[in-house]
Backbone as a ProteinNet text record, in pm:
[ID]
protein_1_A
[PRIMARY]
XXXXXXXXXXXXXXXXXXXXXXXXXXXXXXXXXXXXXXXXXXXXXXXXXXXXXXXXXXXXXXXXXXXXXXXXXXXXXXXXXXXXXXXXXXXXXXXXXXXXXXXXXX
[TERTIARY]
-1443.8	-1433.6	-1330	-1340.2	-1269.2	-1234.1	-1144	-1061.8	-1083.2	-1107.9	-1108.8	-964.2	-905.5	-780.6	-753.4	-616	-542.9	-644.9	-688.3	-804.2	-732.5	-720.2	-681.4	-775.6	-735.6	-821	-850.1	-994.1	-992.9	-1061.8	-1088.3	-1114.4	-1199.7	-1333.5	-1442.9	-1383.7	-1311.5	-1303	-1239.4	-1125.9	-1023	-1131	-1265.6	-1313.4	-1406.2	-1433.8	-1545.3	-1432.7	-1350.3	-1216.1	-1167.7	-1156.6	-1144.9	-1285.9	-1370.6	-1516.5	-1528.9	-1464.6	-1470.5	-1377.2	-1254	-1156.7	-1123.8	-1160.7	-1205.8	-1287.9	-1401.5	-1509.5	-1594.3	-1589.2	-1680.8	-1821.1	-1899.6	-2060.8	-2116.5	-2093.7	-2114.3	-2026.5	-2070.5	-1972.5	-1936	-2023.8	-1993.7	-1877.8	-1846.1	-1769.9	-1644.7	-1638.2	-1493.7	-1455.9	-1548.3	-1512.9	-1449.2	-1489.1	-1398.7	-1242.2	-1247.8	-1183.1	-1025.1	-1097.2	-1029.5	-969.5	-1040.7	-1018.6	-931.8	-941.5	-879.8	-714.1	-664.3	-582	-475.5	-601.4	-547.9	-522.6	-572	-562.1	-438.5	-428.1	-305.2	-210.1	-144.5	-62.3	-24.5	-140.6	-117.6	-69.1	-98.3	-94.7	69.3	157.1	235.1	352.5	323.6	373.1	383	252.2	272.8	304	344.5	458.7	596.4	596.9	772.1	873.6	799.3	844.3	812.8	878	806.8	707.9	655.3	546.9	586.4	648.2	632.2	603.6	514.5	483.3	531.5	610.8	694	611.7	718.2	650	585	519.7	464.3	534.6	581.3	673	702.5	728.1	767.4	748.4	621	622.1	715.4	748.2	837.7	850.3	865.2	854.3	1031.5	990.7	1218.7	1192.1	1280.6	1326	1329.6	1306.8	1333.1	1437	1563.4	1602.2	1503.9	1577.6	1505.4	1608	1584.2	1629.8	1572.8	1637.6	1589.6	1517.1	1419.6	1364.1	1322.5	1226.1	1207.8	1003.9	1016.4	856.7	825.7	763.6	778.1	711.2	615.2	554.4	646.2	707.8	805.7	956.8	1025.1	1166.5	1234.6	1141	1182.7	1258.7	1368.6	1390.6	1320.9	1269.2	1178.9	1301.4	1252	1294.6	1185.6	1216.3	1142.9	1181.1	1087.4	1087.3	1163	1212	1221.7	1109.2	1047.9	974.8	968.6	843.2	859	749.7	787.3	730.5	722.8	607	604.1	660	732.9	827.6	741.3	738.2	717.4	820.5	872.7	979.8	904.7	909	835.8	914.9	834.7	924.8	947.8	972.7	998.8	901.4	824.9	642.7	607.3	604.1	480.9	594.4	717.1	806.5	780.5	746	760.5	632.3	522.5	411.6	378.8	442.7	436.9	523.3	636.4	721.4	619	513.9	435.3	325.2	270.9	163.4	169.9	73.8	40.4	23	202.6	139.2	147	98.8	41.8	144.1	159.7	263	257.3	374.3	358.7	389.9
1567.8	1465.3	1505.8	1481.7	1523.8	1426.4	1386	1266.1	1318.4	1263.9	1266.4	1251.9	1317.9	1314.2	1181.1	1168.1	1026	855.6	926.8	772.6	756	626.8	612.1	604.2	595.5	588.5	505.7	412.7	327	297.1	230.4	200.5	308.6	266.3	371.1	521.4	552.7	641.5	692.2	657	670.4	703.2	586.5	651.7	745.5	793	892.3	1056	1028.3	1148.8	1126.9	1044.5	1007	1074.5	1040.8	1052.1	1230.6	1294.2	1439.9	1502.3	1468.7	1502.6	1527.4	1407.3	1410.3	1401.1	1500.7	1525.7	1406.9	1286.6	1162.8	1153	1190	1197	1084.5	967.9	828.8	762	718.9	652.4	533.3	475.8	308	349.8	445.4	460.3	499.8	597.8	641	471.6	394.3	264.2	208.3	223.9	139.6	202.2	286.5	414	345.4	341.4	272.2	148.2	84.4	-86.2	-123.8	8.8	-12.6	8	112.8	184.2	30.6	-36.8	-144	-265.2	-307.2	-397.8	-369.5	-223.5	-235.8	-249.1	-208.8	-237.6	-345.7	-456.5	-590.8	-661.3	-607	-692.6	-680.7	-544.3	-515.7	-599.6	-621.7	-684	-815.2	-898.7	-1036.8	-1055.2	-943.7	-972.9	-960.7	-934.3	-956.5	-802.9	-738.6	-580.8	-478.2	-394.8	-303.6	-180.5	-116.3	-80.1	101.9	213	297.7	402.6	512.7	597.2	708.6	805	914.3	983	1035.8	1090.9	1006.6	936	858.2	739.4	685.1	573	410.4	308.4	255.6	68.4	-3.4	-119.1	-234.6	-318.6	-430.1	-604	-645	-777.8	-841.5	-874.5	-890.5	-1055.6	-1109	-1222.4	-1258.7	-1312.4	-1340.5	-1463.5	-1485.6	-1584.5	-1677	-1823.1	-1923.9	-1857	-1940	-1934.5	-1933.8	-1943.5	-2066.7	-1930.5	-1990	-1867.8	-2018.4	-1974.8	-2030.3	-2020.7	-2117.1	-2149.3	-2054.7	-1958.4	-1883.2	-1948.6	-2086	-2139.4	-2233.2	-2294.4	-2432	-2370.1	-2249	-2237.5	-2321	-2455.4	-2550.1	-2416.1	-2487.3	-2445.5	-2500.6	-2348	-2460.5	-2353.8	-2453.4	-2361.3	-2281.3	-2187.1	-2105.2	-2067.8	-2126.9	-2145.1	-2016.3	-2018.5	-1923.8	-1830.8	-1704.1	-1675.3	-1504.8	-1459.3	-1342.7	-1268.6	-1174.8	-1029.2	-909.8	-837.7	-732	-633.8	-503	-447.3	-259.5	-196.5	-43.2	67.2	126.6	224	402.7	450.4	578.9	686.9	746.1	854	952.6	1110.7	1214.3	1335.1	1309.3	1379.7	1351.4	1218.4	1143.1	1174.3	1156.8	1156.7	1289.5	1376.2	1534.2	1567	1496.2	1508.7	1437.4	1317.8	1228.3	1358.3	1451.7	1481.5	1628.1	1699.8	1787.2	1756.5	1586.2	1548.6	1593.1	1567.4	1643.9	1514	1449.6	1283.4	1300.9	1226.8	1187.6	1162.4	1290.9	1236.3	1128.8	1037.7	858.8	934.3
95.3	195.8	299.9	426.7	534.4	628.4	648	713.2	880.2	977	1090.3	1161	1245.7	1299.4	1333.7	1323.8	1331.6	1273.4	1150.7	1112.1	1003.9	967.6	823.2	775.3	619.4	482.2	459.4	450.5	354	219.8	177.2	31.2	-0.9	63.2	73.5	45.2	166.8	151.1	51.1	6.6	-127.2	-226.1	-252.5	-400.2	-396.8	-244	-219.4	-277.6	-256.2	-244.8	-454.9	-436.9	-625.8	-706.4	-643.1	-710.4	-722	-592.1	-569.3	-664.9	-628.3	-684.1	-845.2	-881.9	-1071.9	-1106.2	-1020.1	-1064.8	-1165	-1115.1	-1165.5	-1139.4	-1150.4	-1115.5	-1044.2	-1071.5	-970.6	-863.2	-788.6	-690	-749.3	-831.8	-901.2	-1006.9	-1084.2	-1178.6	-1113.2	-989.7	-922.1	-854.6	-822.7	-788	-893.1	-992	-1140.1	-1146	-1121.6	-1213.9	-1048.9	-912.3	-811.5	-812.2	-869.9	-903	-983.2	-1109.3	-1227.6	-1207.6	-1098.4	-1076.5	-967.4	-915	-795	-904.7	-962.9	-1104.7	-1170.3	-1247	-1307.4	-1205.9	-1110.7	-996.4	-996.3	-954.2	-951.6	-1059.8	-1198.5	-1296.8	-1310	-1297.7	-1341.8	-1239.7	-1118.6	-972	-1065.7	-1139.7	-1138.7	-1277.3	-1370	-1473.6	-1398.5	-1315.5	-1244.6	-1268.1	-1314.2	-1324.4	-1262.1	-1206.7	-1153.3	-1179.2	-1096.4	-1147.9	-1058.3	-1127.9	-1107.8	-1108.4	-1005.8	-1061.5	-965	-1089.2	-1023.6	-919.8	-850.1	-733.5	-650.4	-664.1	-538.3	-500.7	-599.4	-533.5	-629.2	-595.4	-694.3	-588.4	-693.4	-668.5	-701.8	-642.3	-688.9	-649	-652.4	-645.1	-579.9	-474.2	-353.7	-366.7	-349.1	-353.7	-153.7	-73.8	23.6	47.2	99.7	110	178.3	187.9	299	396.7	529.3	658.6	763.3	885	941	1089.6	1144.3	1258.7	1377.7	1430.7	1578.7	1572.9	1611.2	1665.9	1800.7	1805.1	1922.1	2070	2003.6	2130.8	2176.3	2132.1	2163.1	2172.9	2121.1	2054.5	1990	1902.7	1817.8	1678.5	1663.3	1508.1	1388.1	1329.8	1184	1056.4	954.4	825.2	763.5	719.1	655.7	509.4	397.8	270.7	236.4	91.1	16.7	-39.9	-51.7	-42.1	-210.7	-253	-304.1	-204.6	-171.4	-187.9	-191.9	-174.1	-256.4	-193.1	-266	-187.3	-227.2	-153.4	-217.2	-119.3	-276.2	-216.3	-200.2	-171.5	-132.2	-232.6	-311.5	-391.9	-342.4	-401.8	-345.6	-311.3	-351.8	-336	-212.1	-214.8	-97.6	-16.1	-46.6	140.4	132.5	122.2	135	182.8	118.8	164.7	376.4	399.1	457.6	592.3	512	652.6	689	609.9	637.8	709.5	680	765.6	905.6	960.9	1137	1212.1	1199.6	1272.3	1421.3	1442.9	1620.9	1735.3	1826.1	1855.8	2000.1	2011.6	2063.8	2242.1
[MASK]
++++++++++++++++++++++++++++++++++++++++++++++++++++++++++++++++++++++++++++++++++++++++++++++++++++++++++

């Protein structure tokens, strides 16, 4: 599979590249084998632990304070709840991989 300059990846494409890659014979099974990989992730996010895997990087679950922001149509002050989400830190592979990429330049 061959990525077209400056396109991202998506799903599709991920299990067409999974399906190649570990040599899986079906596209419906590299889809499982995709799902399964997005599933455990999640599951591990909504036990409240993190979820890491060396080298690529490391999922987690941040606490957001409340506090207070601005209605951007009115500049009324509103509050803004206390909040969780999800946080991902980049390991030492993917940043190495990420500073060799051929990104686009602005």
């Amino acid at each position: 599979m061959h990525l077209r300059r400056n396109k991202s990846m998506n799903k599709q494409e991920l299990v067409e590249y999974v399906q190649k890659a570990a040599g899986i014979e079906t596209k419906v099974a590299a889809t499982a084998a995709v799902n399964a990989v997005l599933d455990g992730i999640s599951e591990g996010i909504k036990k409240g632990g993190p979820v890491q895997l060396i080298g690529f990087g490391t999922f987690s679950v941040k606490e957001r304070a409340a506090r207070q922001g601005r209605n951007p149509l009115t500049g009324e002050k509103i509050k803004i709840k206390a909040t969780k989400v999800v946080s991902f830190k980049v390991g030492a592979e993917l940043k190495a991989t990420a500073k060799k990429s051929k990104a686009a330049k602005k």
